mmCIF file of the C-alpha atoms, coordinates in Angstrom:
data_MODEL
# 
_entry.id   MODEL 
# 
loop_
_atom_site.group_PDB 
_atom_site.id 
_atom_site.type_symbol 
_atom_site.label_atom_id 
_atom_site.label_alt_id 
_atom_site.label_comp_id 
_atom_site.label_asym_id 
_atom_site.label_entity_id 
_atom_site.label_seq_id 
_atom_site.pdbx_PDB_ins_code 
_atom_site.Cartn_x 
_atom_site.Cartn_y 
_atom_site.Cartn_z 
_atom_site.occupancy 
_atom_site.B_iso_or_equiv 
_atom_site.pdbx_formal_charge 
_atom_site.auth_seq_id 
_atom_site.auth_comp_id 
_atom_site.auth_asym_id 
_atom_site.auth_atom_id 
_atom_site.pdbx_PDB_model_num 
ATOM 1   C CA . MET A 1 1   ? -0.002  0.000   0.002  1.00 0.00 ? 1   MET A CA 1 
ATOM 2   C CA . SER A 1 2   ? 1.368   3.429   -0.889 1.00 0.00 ? 2   SER A CA 1 
ATOM 3   C CA . ILE A 1 3   ? 2.097   6.044   1.787  1.00 0.00 ? 3   ILE A CA 1 
ATOM 4   C CA . THR A 1 4   ? -0.812  8.141   0.463  1.00 0.00 ? 4   THR A CA 1 
ATOM 5   C CA . ARG A 1 5   ? -3.251  5.222   0.669  1.00 0.00 ? 5   ARG A CA 1 
ATOM 6   C CA . ARG A 1 6   ? -2.063  4.372   4.189  1.00 0.00 ? 6   ARG A CA 1 
ATOM 7   C CA . LEU A 1 7   ? -2.664  7.957   5.309  1.00 0.00 ? 7   LEU A CA 1 
ATOM 8   C CA . VAL A 1 8   ? -6.175  7.987   3.797  1.00 0.00 ? 8   VAL A CA 1 
ATOM 9   C CA . ALA A 1 9   ? -7.039  4.695   5.484  1.00 0.00 ? 9   ALA A CA 1 
ATOM 10  C CA . ALA A 1 10  ? -5.717  5.961   8.815  1.00 0.00 ? 10  ALA A CA 1 
ATOM 11  C CA . ALA A 1 11  ? -7.934  9.034   8.531  1.00 0.00 ? 11  ALA A CA 1 
ATOM 12  C CA . LEU A 1 12  ? -11.109 7.010   8.064  1.00 0.00 ? 12  LEU A CA 1 
ATOM 13  C CA . PRO A 1 13  ? -13.277 6.199   11.088 1.00 0.00 ? 13  PRO A CA 1 
ATOM 14  C CA . LEU A 1 14  ? -13.186 2.549   12.119 1.00 0.00 ? 14  LEU A CA 1 
ATOM 15  C CA . THR A 1 15  ? -16.821 2.035   11.071 1.00 0.00 ? 15  THR A CA 1 
ATOM 16  C CA . ALA A 1 16  ? -15.903 2.956   7.494  1.00 0.00 ? 16  ALA A CA 1 
ATOM 17  C CA . LEU A 1 17  ? -13.367 0.112   7.440  1.00 0.00 ? 17  LEU A CA 1 
ATOM 18  C CA . VAL A 1 18  ? -15.693 -2.572  8.813  1.00 0.00 ? 18  VAL A CA 1 
ATOM 19  C CA . PRO A 1 19  ? -17.961 -4.134  6.171  1.00 0.00 ? 19  PRO A CA 1 
ATOM 20  C CA . THR A 1 20  ? -21.560 -4.702  7.248  1.00 0.00 ? 20  THR A CA 1 
ATOM 21  C CA . LEU A 1 21  ? -24.614 -5.959  5.431  1.00 0.00 ? 21  LEU A CA 1 
ATOM 22  C CA . ALA A 1 22  ? -25.742 -2.345  5.138  1.00 0.00 ? 22  ALA A CA 1 
ATOM 23  C CA . HIS A 1 23  ? -22.631 -1.552  3.088  1.00 0.00 ? 23  HIS A CA 1 
ATOM 24  C CA . ALA A 1 24  ? -21.891 -4.880  1.434  1.00 0.00 ? 24  ALA A CA 1 
ATOM 25  C CA . ARG A 1 25  ? -24.795 -6.117  -0.686 1.00 0.00 ? 25  ARG A CA 1 
ATOM 26  C CA . PRO A 1 26  ? -28.449 -5.866  -1.644 1.00 0.00 ? 26  PRO A CA 1 
ATOM 27  C CA . ALA A 1 27  ? -31.042 -7.324  0.711  1.00 0.00 ? 27  ALA A CA 1 
ATOM 28  C CA . PRO A 1 28  ? -31.234 -11.102 0.150  1.00 0.00 ? 28  PRO A CA 1 
ATOM 29  C CA . ASP A 1 29  ? -34.614 -12.256 -1.131 1.00 0.00 ? 29  ASP A CA 1 
ATOM 30  C CA . PHE A 1 30  ? -36.537 -14.839 0.886  1.00 0.00 ? 30  PHE A CA 1 
ATOM 31  C CA . THR A 1 31  ? -39.887 -16.553 1.161  1.00 0.00 ? 31  THR A CA 1 
ATOM 32  C CA . ALA A 1 32  ? -41.557 -17.389 4.485  1.00 0.00 ? 32  ALA A CA 1 
ATOM 33  C CA . ILE A 1 33  ? -45.033 -18.311 5.661  1.00 0.00 ? 33  ILE A CA 1 
ATOM 34  C CA . ASP A 1 34  ? -46.936 -15.637 7.560  1.00 0.00 ? 34  ASP A CA 1 
ATOM 35  C CA . ALA A 1 35  ? -49.277 -16.076 10.517 1.00 0.00 ? 35  ALA A CA 1 
ATOM 36  C CA . ASP A 1 36  ? -52.209 -16.416 8.094  1.00 0.00 ? 36  ASP A CA 1 
ATOM 37  C CA . GLY A 1 37  ? -50.524 -19.316 6.283  1.00 0.00 ? 37  GLY A CA 1 
ATOM 38  C CA . LYS A 1 38  ? -49.664 -17.231 3.214  1.00 0.00 ? 38  LYS A CA 1 
ATOM 39  C CA . ALA A 1 39  ? -46.249 -17.390 1.519  1.00 0.00 ? 39  ALA A CA 1 
ATOM 40  C CA . ARG A 1 40  ? -44.650 -13.930 1.549  1.00 0.00 ? 40  ARG A CA 1 
ATOM 41  C CA . SER A 1 41  ? -41.492 -12.957 -0.313 1.00 0.00 ? 41  SER A CA 1 
ATOM 42  C CA . LEU A 1 42  ? -39.359 -9.860  -0.029 1.00 0.00 ? 42  LEU A CA 1 
ATOM 43  C CA . SER A 1 43  ? -39.541 -9.568  -3.824 1.00 0.00 ? 43  SER A CA 1 
ATOM 44  C CA . GLU A 1 44  ? -43.304 -9.000  -3.701 1.00 0.00 ? 44  GLU A CA 1 
ATOM 45  C CA . PHE A 1 45  ? -42.593 -5.635  -2.058 1.00 0.00 ? 45  PHE A CA 1 
ATOM 46  C CA . ARG A 1 46  ? -40.066 -4.492  -4.665 1.00 0.00 ? 46  ARG A CA 1 
ATOM 47  C CA . GLY A 1 47  ? -40.214 -0.713  -5.084 1.00 0.00 ? 47  GLY A CA 1 
ATOM 48  C CA . LYS A 1 48  ? -41.287 -0.139  -1.467 1.00 0.00 ? 48  LYS A CA 1 
ATOM 49  C CA . THR A 1 49  ? -39.372 0.659   1.696  1.00 0.00 ? 49  THR A CA 1 
ATOM 50  C CA . VAL A 1 50  ? -39.333 -2.411  3.948  1.00 0.00 ? 50  VAL A CA 1 
ATOM 51  C CA . VAL A 1 51  ? -38.502 -2.850  7.638  1.00 0.00 ? 51  VAL A CA 1 
ATOM 52  C CA . LEU A 1 52  ? -37.483 -6.262  8.998  1.00 0.00 ? 52  LEU A CA 1 
ATOM 53  C CA . GLU A 1 53  ? -37.888 -6.701  12.751 1.00 0.00 ? 53  GLU A CA 1 
ATOM 54  C CA . TRP A 1 54  ? -36.719 -9.837  14.559 1.00 0.00 ? 54  TRP A CA 1 
ATOM 55  C CA . THR A 1 55  ? -38.861 -10.670 17.574 1.00 0.00 ? 55  THR A CA 1 
ATOM 56  C CA . ASN A 1 56  ? -39.164 -13.132 20.468 1.00 0.00 ? 56  ASN A CA 1 
ATOM 57  C CA . GLU A 1 57  ? -42.196 -12.653 22.690 1.00 0.00 ? 57  GLU A CA 1 
ATOM 58  C CA . GLY A 1 58  ? -40.352 -14.037 25.738 1.00 0.00 ? 58  GLY A CA 1 
ATOM 59  C CA . CYS A 1 59  ? -37.390 -11.675 25.482 1.00 0.00 ? 59  CYS A CA 1 
ATOM 60  C CA . PRO A 1 60  ? -37.337 -8.803  28.024 1.00 0.00 ? 60  PRO A CA 1 
ATOM 61  C CA . TYR A 1 61  ? -35.827 -6.452  25.425 1.00 0.00 ? 61  TYR A CA 1 
ATOM 62  C CA . VAL A 1 62  ? -38.723 -7.186  23.079 1.00 0.00 ? 62  VAL A CA 1 
ATOM 63  C CA . ARG A 1 63  ? -41.182 -6.691  25.933 1.00 0.00 ? 63  ARG A CA 1 
ATOM 64  C CA . LYS A 1 64  ? -39.563 -3.321  26.646 1.00 0.00 ? 64  LYS A CA 1 
ATOM 65  C CA . HIS A 1 65  ? -40.312 -2.103  23.141 1.00 0.00 ? 65  HIS A CA 1 
ATOM 66  C CA . TYR A 1 66  ? -43.725 -3.784  22.953 1.00 0.00 ? 66  TYR A CA 1 
ATOM 67  C CA . SER A 1 67  ? -44.845 -1.618  25.867 1.00 0.00 ? 67  SER A CA 1 
ATOM 68  C CA . GLY A 1 68  ? -46.036 0.696   23.062 1.00 0.00 ? 68  GLY A CA 1 
ATOM 69  C CA . ASN A 1 69  ? -42.854 1.851   21.354 1.00 0.00 ? 69  ASN A CA 1 
ATOM 70  C CA . MET A 1 70  ? -42.703 -0.853  18.657 1.00 0.00 ? 70  MET A CA 1 
ATOM 71  C CA . GLN A 1 71  ? -46.423 -0.695  17.922 1.00 0.00 ? 71  GLN A CA 1 
ATOM 72  C CA . GLY A 1 72  ? -46.268 3.084   17.500 1.00 0.00 ? 72  GLY A CA 1 
ATOM 73  C CA . LEU A 1 73  ? -43.279 2.813   15.191 1.00 0.00 ? 73  LEU A CA 1 
ATOM 74  C CA . GLN A 1 74  ? -45.015 0.128   13.114 1.00 0.00 ? 74  GLN A CA 1 
ATOM 75  C CA . GLN A 1 75  ? -48.153 2.225   12.774 1.00 0.00 ? 75  GLN A CA 1 
ATOM 76  C CA . ALA A 1 76  ? -46.285 5.417   11.832 1.00 0.00 ? 76  ALA A CA 1 
ATOM 77  C CA . ALA A 1 77  ? -44.134 3.587   9.278  1.00 0.00 ? 77  ALA A CA 1 
ATOM 78  C CA . ARG A 1 78  ? -47.107 1.886   7.632  1.00 0.00 ? 78  ARG A CA 1 
ATOM 79  C CA . ALA A 1 79  ? -48.952 5.209   7.455  1.00 0.00 ? 79  ALA A CA 1 
ATOM 80  C CA . ASP A 1 80  ? -45.997 6.391   5.342  1.00 0.00 ? 80  ASP A CA 1 
ATOM 81  C CA . GLY A 1 81  ? -46.356 3.414   2.999  1.00 0.00 ? 81  GLY A CA 1 
ATOM 82  C CA . VAL A 1 82  ? -43.587 1.330   4.556  1.00 0.00 ? 82  VAL A CA 1 
ATOM 83  C CA . VAL A 1 83  ? -43.935 -2.466  4.580  1.00 0.00 ? 83  VAL A CA 1 
ATOM 84  C CA . TRP A 1 84  ? -43.188 -3.862  8.050  1.00 0.00 ? 84  TRP A CA 1 
ATOM 85  C CA . LEU A 1 85  ? -42.295 -7.537  8.377  1.00 0.00 ? 85  LEU A CA 1 
ATOM 86  C CA . THR A 1 86  ? -41.939 -8.918  11.890 1.00 0.00 ? 86  THR A CA 1 
ATOM 87  C CA . ILE A 1 87  ? -39.988 -12.184 11.902 1.00 0.00 ? 87  ILE A CA 1 
ATOM 88  C CA . ALA A 1 88  ? -40.137 -14.872 14.589 1.00 0.00 ? 88  ALA A CA 1 
ATOM 89  C CA . SER A 1 89  ? -37.091 -17.119 14.157 1.00 0.00 ? 89  SER A CA 1 
ATOM 90  C CA . SER A 1 90  ? -37.109 -19.022 17.458 1.00 0.00 ? 90  SER A CA 1 
ATOM 91  C CA . ALA A 1 91  ? -36.648 -22.721 16.740 1.00 0.00 ? 91  ALA A CA 1 
ATOM 92  C CA . PRO A 1 92  ? -39.041 -25.366 18.141 1.00 0.00 ? 92  PRO A CA 1 
ATOM 93  C CA . GLY A 1 93  ? -38.483 -25.860 21.861 1.00 0.00 ? 93  GLY A CA 1 
ATOM 94  C CA . LYS A 1 94  ? -36.784 -22.463 22.205 1.00 0.00 ? 94  LYS A CA 1 
ATOM 95  C CA . GLN A 1 95  ? -38.010 -19.305 23.918 1.00 0.00 ? 95  GLN A CA 1 
ATOM 96  C CA . GLY A 1 96  ? -40.357 -17.330 21.681 1.00 0.00 ? 96  GLY A CA 1 
ATOM 97  C CA . HIS A 1 97  ? -41.291 -20.174 19.339 1.00 0.00 ? 97  HIS A CA 1 
ATOM 98  C CA . PHE A 1 98  ? -44.840 -19.965 17.995 1.00 0.00 ? 98  PHE A CA 1 
ATOM 99  C CA . ALA A 1 99  ? -46.392 -23.418 17.559 1.00 0.00 ? 99  ALA A CA 1 
ATOM 100 C CA . ASP A 1 100 ? -48.509 -22.172 14.678 1.00 0.00 ? 100 ASP A CA 1 
ATOM 101 C CA . GLY A 1 101 ? -49.998 -19.121 13.028 1.00 0.00 ? 101 GLY A CA 1 
ATOM 102 C CA . ALA A 1 102 ? -52.886 -18.990 15.474 1.00 0.00 ? 102 ALA A CA 1 
ATOM 103 C CA . ALA A 1 103 ? -50.475 -18.619 18.398 1.00 0.00 ? 103 ALA A CA 1 
ATOM 104 C CA . ALA A 1 104 ? -48.579 -15.886 16.533 1.00 0.00 ? 104 ALA A CA 1 
ATOM 105 C CA . LYS A 1 105 ? -51.794 -14.004 15.753 1.00 0.00 ? 105 LYS A CA 1 
ATOM 106 C CA . ALA A 1 106 ? -52.977 -14.317 19.353 1.00 0.00 ? 106 ALA A CA 1 
ATOM 107 C CA . TRP A 1 107 ? -49.736 -12.672 20.511 1.00 0.00 ? 107 TRP A CA 1 
ATOM 108 C CA . MET A 1 108 ? -50.015 -9.912  17.907 1.00 0.00 ? 108 MET A CA 1 
ATOM 109 C CA . ASN A 1 109 ? -53.607 -9.193  18.872 1.00 0.00 ? 109 ASN A CA 1 
ATOM 110 C CA . ALA A 1 110 ? -52.800 -9.194  22.595 1.00 0.00 ? 110 ALA A CA 1 
ATOM 111 C CA . LYS A 1 111 ? -49.993 -6.689  22.027 1.00 0.00 ? 111 LYS A CA 1 
ATOM 112 C CA . GLY A 1 112 ? -51.829 -4.561  19.472 1.00 0.00 ? 112 GLY A CA 1 
ATOM 113 C CA . ALA A 1 113 ? -48.958 -5.117  17.041 1.00 0.00 ? 113 ALA A CA 1 
ATOM 114 C CA . LYS A 1 114 ? -49.371 -3.512  13.616 1.00 0.00 ? 114 LYS A CA 1 
ATOM 115 C CA . PRO A 1 115 ? -46.898 -5.142  11.185 1.00 0.00 ? 115 PRO A CA 1 
ATOM 116 C CA . THR A 1 116 ? -47.799 -5.769  7.564  1.00 0.00 ? 116 THR A CA 1 
ATOM 117 C CA . ALA A 1 117 ? -47.172 -9.442  8.331  1.00 0.00 ? 117 ALA A CA 1 
ATOM 118 C CA . LEU A 1 118 ? -45.645 -11.662 11.008 1.00 0.00 ? 118 LEU A CA 1 
ATOM 119 C CA . LEU A 1 119 ? -43.420 -14.279 9.382  1.00 0.00 ? 119 LEU A CA 1 
ATOM 120 C CA . LEU A 1 120 ? -42.716 -17.672 10.954 1.00 0.00 ? 120 LEU A CA 1 
ATOM 121 C CA . ASP A 1 121 ? -39.065 -18.654 10.482 1.00 0.00 ? 121 ASP A CA 1 
ATOM 122 C CA . ALA A 1 122 ? -38.667 -21.582 12.867 1.00 0.00 ? 122 ALA A CA 1 
ATOM 123 C CA . ASP A 1 123 ? -36.197 -23.229 10.475 1.00 0.00 ? 123 ASP A CA 1 
ATOM 124 C CA . ASN A 1 124 ? -34.004 -20.090 10.731 1.00 0.00 ? 124 ASN A CA 1 
ATOM 125 C CA . LYS A 1 125 ? -33.640 -19.687 6.954  1.00 0.00 ? 125 LYS A CA 1 
ATOM 126 C CA . VAL A 1 126 ? -34.377 -15.955 6.913  1.00 0.00 ? 126 VAL A CA 1 
ATOM 127 C CA . ALA A 1 127 ? -32.407 -15.323 10.106 1.00 0.00 ? 127 ALA A CA 1 
ATOM 128 C CA . THR A 1 128 ? -29.404 -17.102 8.624  1.00 0.00 ? 128 THR A CA 1 
ATOM 129 C CA . LEU A 1 129 ? -29.623 -15.102 5.379  1.00 0.00 ? 129 LEU A CA 1 
ATOM 130 C CA . TYR A 1 130 ? -29.534 -11.836 7.334  1.00 0.00 ? 130 TYR A CA 1 
ATOM 131 C CA . LYS A 1 131 ? -27.226 -13.049 10.110 1.00 0.00 ? 131 LYS A CA 1 
ATOM 132 C CA . ALA A 1 132 ? -29.846 -11.903 12.629 1.00 0.00 ? 132 ALA A CA 1 
ATOM 133 C CA . LYS A 1 133 ? -28.246 -11.798 16.055 1.00 0.00 ? 133 LYS A CA 1 
ATOM 134 C CA . THR A 1 134 ? -30.683 -10.355 18.575 1.00 0.00 ? 134 THR A CA 1 
ATOM 135 C CA . THR A 1 135 ? -34.313 -9.657  19.335 1.00 0.00 ? 135 THR A CA 1 
ATOM 136 C CA . PRO A 1 136 ? -34.957 -7.035  18.314 1.00 0.00 ? 136 PRO A CA 1 
ATOM 137 C CA . HIS A 1 137 ? -32.606 -6.769  15.320 1.00 0.00 ? 137 HIS A CA 1 
ATOM 138 C CA . MET A 1 138 ? -33.754 -4.196  12.784 1.00 0.00 ? 138 MET A CA 1 
ATOM 139 C CA . PHE A 1 139 ? -33.143 -3.739  9.060  1.00 0.00 ? 139 PHE A CA 1 
ATOM 140 C CA . VAL A 1 140 ? -34.365 -0.975  6.745  1.00 0.00 ? 140 VAL A CA 1 
ATOM 141 C CA . ILE A 1 141 ? -34.419 -1.789  3.031  1.00 0.00 ? 141 ILE A CA 1 
ATOM 142 C CA . ASP A 1 142 ? -34.937 1.042   0.570  1.00 0.00 ? 142 ASP A CA 1 
ATOM 143 C CA . LYS A 1 143 ? -36.987 1.042   -2.651 1.00 0.00 ? 143 LYS A CA 1 
ATOM 144 C CA . THR A 1 144 ? -33.985 -0.138  -4.684 1.00 0.00 ? 144 THR A CA 1 
ATOM 145 C CA . GLY A 1 145 ? -33.674 -3.266  -2.511 1.00 0.00 ? 145 GLY A CA 1 
ATOM 146 C CA . ALA A 1 146 ? -30.562 -2.152  -0.643 1.00 0.00 ? 146 ALA A CA 1 
ATOM 147 C CA . VAL A 1 147 ? -30.099 -2.477  3.111  1.00 0.00 ? 147 VAL A CA 1 
ATOM 148 C CA . VAL A 1 148 ? -29.608 1.108   4.276  1.00 0.00 ? 148 VAL A CA 1 
ATOM 149 C CA . TYR A 1 149 ? -29.829 0.522   8.023  1.00 0.00 ? 149 TYR A CA 1 
ATOM 150 C CA . GLU A 1 150 ? -28.985 -2.466  10.195 1.00 0.00 ? 150 GLU A CA 1 
ATOM 151 C CA . GLY A 1 151 ? -28.800 -2.834  13.944 1.00 0.00 ? 151 GLY A CA 1 
ATOM 152 C CA . ALA A 1 152 ? -30.357 -1.622  17.177 1.00 0.00 ? 152 ALA A CA 1 
ATOM 153 C CA . ILE A 1 153 ? -33.780 -0.035  17.401 1.00 0.00 ? 153 ILE A CA 1 
ATOM 154 C CA . ASP A 1 154 ? -32.432 2.817   19.536 1.00 0.00 ? 154 ASP A CA 1 
ATOM 155 C CA . ASP A 1 155 ? -29.371 4.097   21.366 1.00 0.00 ? 155 ASP A CA 1 
ATOM 156 C CA . LYS A 1 156 ? -30.250 2.890   24.890 1.00 0.00 ? 156 LYS A CA 1 
ATOM 157 C CA . PRO A 1 157 ? -29.287 -0.820  25.061 1.00 0.00 ? 157 PRO A CA 1 
ATOM 158 C CA . THR A 1 158 ? -31.246 -1.813  28.172 1.00 0.00 ? 158 THR A CA 1 
ATOM 159 C CA . ASN A 1 159 ? -34.380 -3.839  28.862 1.00 0.00 ? 159 ASN A CA 1 
ATOM 160 C CA . LYS A 1 160 ? -35.933 -1.081  30.993 1.00 0.00 ? 160 LYS A CA 1 
ATOM 161 C CA . VAL A 1 161 ? -39.221 0.337   29.715 1.00 0.00 ? 161 VAL A CA 1 
ATOM 162 C CA . GLU A 1 162 ? -38.424 3.751   31.179 1.00 0.00 ? 162 GLU A CA 1 
ATOM 163 C CA . ASP A 1 163 ? -35.360 3.995   28.917 1.00 0.00 ? 163 ASP A CA 1 
ATOM 164 C CA . VAL A 1 164 ? -37.555 4.218   25.809 1.00 0.00 ? 164 VAL A CA 1 
ATOM 165 C CA . GLN A 1 165 ? -38.270 7.786   26.902 1.00 0.00 ? 165 GLN A CA 1 
ATOM 166 C CA . GLY A 1 166 ? -35.527 10.062  25.637 1.00 0.00 ? 166 GLY A CA 1 
ATOM 167 C CA . ALA A 1 167 ? -33.804 7.413   23.498 1.00 0.00 ? 167 ALA A CA 1 
ATOM 168 C CA . LYS A 1 168 ? -32.956 8.196   19.886 1.00 0.00 ? 168 LYS A CA 1 
ATOM 169 C CA . ASN A 1 169 ? -34.976 5.820   17.717 1.00 0.00 ? 169 ASN A CA 1 
ATOM 170 C CA . LEU A 1 170 ? -32.482 4.797   15.039 1.00 0.00 ? 170 LEU A CA 1 
ATOM 171 C CA . VAL A 1 171 ? -35.069 3.067   12.850 1.00 0.00 ? 171 VAL A CA 1 
ATOM 172 C CA . ALA A 1 172 ? -37.292 6.141   12.807 1.00 0.00 ? 172 ALA A CA 1 
ATOM 173 C CA . ALA A 1 173 ? -34.250 8.269   11.941 1.00 0.00 ? 173 ALA A CA 1 
ATOM 174 C CA . ALA A 1 174 ? -33.293 5.941   9.074  1.00 0.00 ? 174 ALA A CA 1 
ATOM 175 C CA . LEU A 1 175 ? -36.863 5.957   7.730  1.00 0.00 ? 175 LEU A CA 1 
ATOM 176 C CA . SER A 1 176 ? -36.921 9.766   7.864  1.00 0.00 ? 176 SER A CA 1 
ATOM 177 C CA . ASP A 1 177 ? -33.702 9.891   5.839  1.00 0.00 ? 177 ASP A CA 1 
ATOM 178 C CA . VAL A 1 178 ? -35.079 7.445   3.282  1.00 0.00 ? 178 VAL A CA 1 
ATOM 179 C CA . LYS A 1 179 ? -38.363 9.367   2.977  1.00 0.00 ? 179 LYS A CA 1 
ATOM 180 C CA . ALA A 1 180 ? -36.460 12.619  2.418  1.00 0.00 ? 180 ALA A CA 1 
ATOM 181 C CA . GLY A 1 181 ? -34.217 11.036  -0.211 1.00 0.00 ? 181 GLY A CA 1 
ATOM 182 C CA . ARG A 1 182 ? -31.128 11.463  1.937  1.00 0.00 ? 182 ARG A CA 1 
ATOM 183 C CA . LYS A 1 183 ? -28.346 8.990   2.562  1.00 0.00 ? 183 LYS A CA 1 
ATOM 184 C CA . VAL A 1 184 ? -28.994 7.342   5.931  1.00 0.00 ? 184 VAL A CA 1 
ATOM 185 C CA . ALA A 1 185 ? -26.792 9.196   8.400  1.00 0.00 ? 185 ALA A CA 1 
ATOM 186 C CA . THR A 1 186 ? -26.143 6.167   10.617 1.00 0.00 ? 186 THR A CA 1 
ATOM 187 C CA . PRO A 1 187 ? -26.293 2.960   8.557  1.00 0.00 ? 187 PRO A CA 1 
ATOM 188 C CA . PHE A 1 188 ? -25.122 0.531   11.258 1.00 0.00 ? 188 PHE A CA 1 
ATOM 189 C CA . VAL A 1 189 ? -25.327 0.306   15.044 1.00 0.00 ? 189 VAL A CA 1 
ATOM 190 C CA . THR A 1 190 ? -24.545 -2.907  16.906 1.00 0.00 ? 190 THR A CA 1 
ATOM 191 C CA . PRO A 1 191 ? -27.885 -4.564  17.782 1.00 0.00 ? 191 PRO A CA 1 
ATOM 192 C CA . TYR A 1 192 ? -28.783 -5.366  21.371 1.00 0.00 ? 192 TYR A CA 1 
ATOM 193 C CA . GLY A 1 193 ? -31.252 -7.756  22.994 1.00 0.00 ? 193 GLY A CA 1 
ATOM 194 C CA . CYS A 1 194 ? -31.647 -11.503 23.525 1.00 0.00 ? 194 CYS A CA 1 
ATOM 195 C CA . ALA A 1 195 ? -29.764 -13.800 21.175 1.00 0.00 ? 195 ALA A CA 1 
ATOM 196 C CA . VAL A 1 196 ? -31.874 -15.170 18.331 1.00 0.00 ? 196 VAL A CA 1 
ATOM 197 C CA . LYS A 1 197 ? -32.861 -18.708 19.348 1.00 0.00 ? 197 LYS A CA 1 
ATOM 198 C CA . TYR A 1 198 ? -31.410 -20.736 16.486 1.00 0.00 ? 198 TYR A CA 1 
ATOM 199 C CA . LYS A 1 199 ? -31.977 -24.487 16.293 1.00 0.00 ? 199 LYS A CA 1 
ATOM 200 C CA . ASP A 1 200 ? -29.246 -26.632 17.811 1.00 0.00 ? 200 ASP A CA 1 
ATOM 201 C CA . ALA A 1 201 ? -26.450 -27.628 15.429 1.00 0.00 ? 201 ALA A CA 1 
# 
């Protein structure tokens, strides 16, 4: 590497040197069955902004945000024409696994959740494609099919409901940038929450 290139690299922030899904490639397509038993694919929403939200109803971090924060964000995003896909990837026998669509719908109704669809990913295929790590783990995909935000829902990585107040909602900020036609100011923040409950190897 030349001296000039070394100096340029040294001047870059560390985050610019670390590849993430948000910088590396388009959003991988997938197909999963929703809580109504319908096959849903990412490709069916081509040309729309899409949010992916990993969830686990038993996780205290998910419960923190389902005290009203997540539902409000879902509703506001959908009012702006955003497609919101909540994904339950807990494997059978693991915390947060839904036995069937009826159980998933019962949870959604009890919580007043407002996603476009709740996808059942007990075989972890979608989670593996996106390398989903935590619940919640959030992705924003723009109208071109590129991941423009990946990571935490906000900047207060606790499971305390009171910490929702005053936190910067990073998903809302990314959606505002996308709506305004701006480059997303913060494309990646390390996600926090419970580990996604993958099936045993």
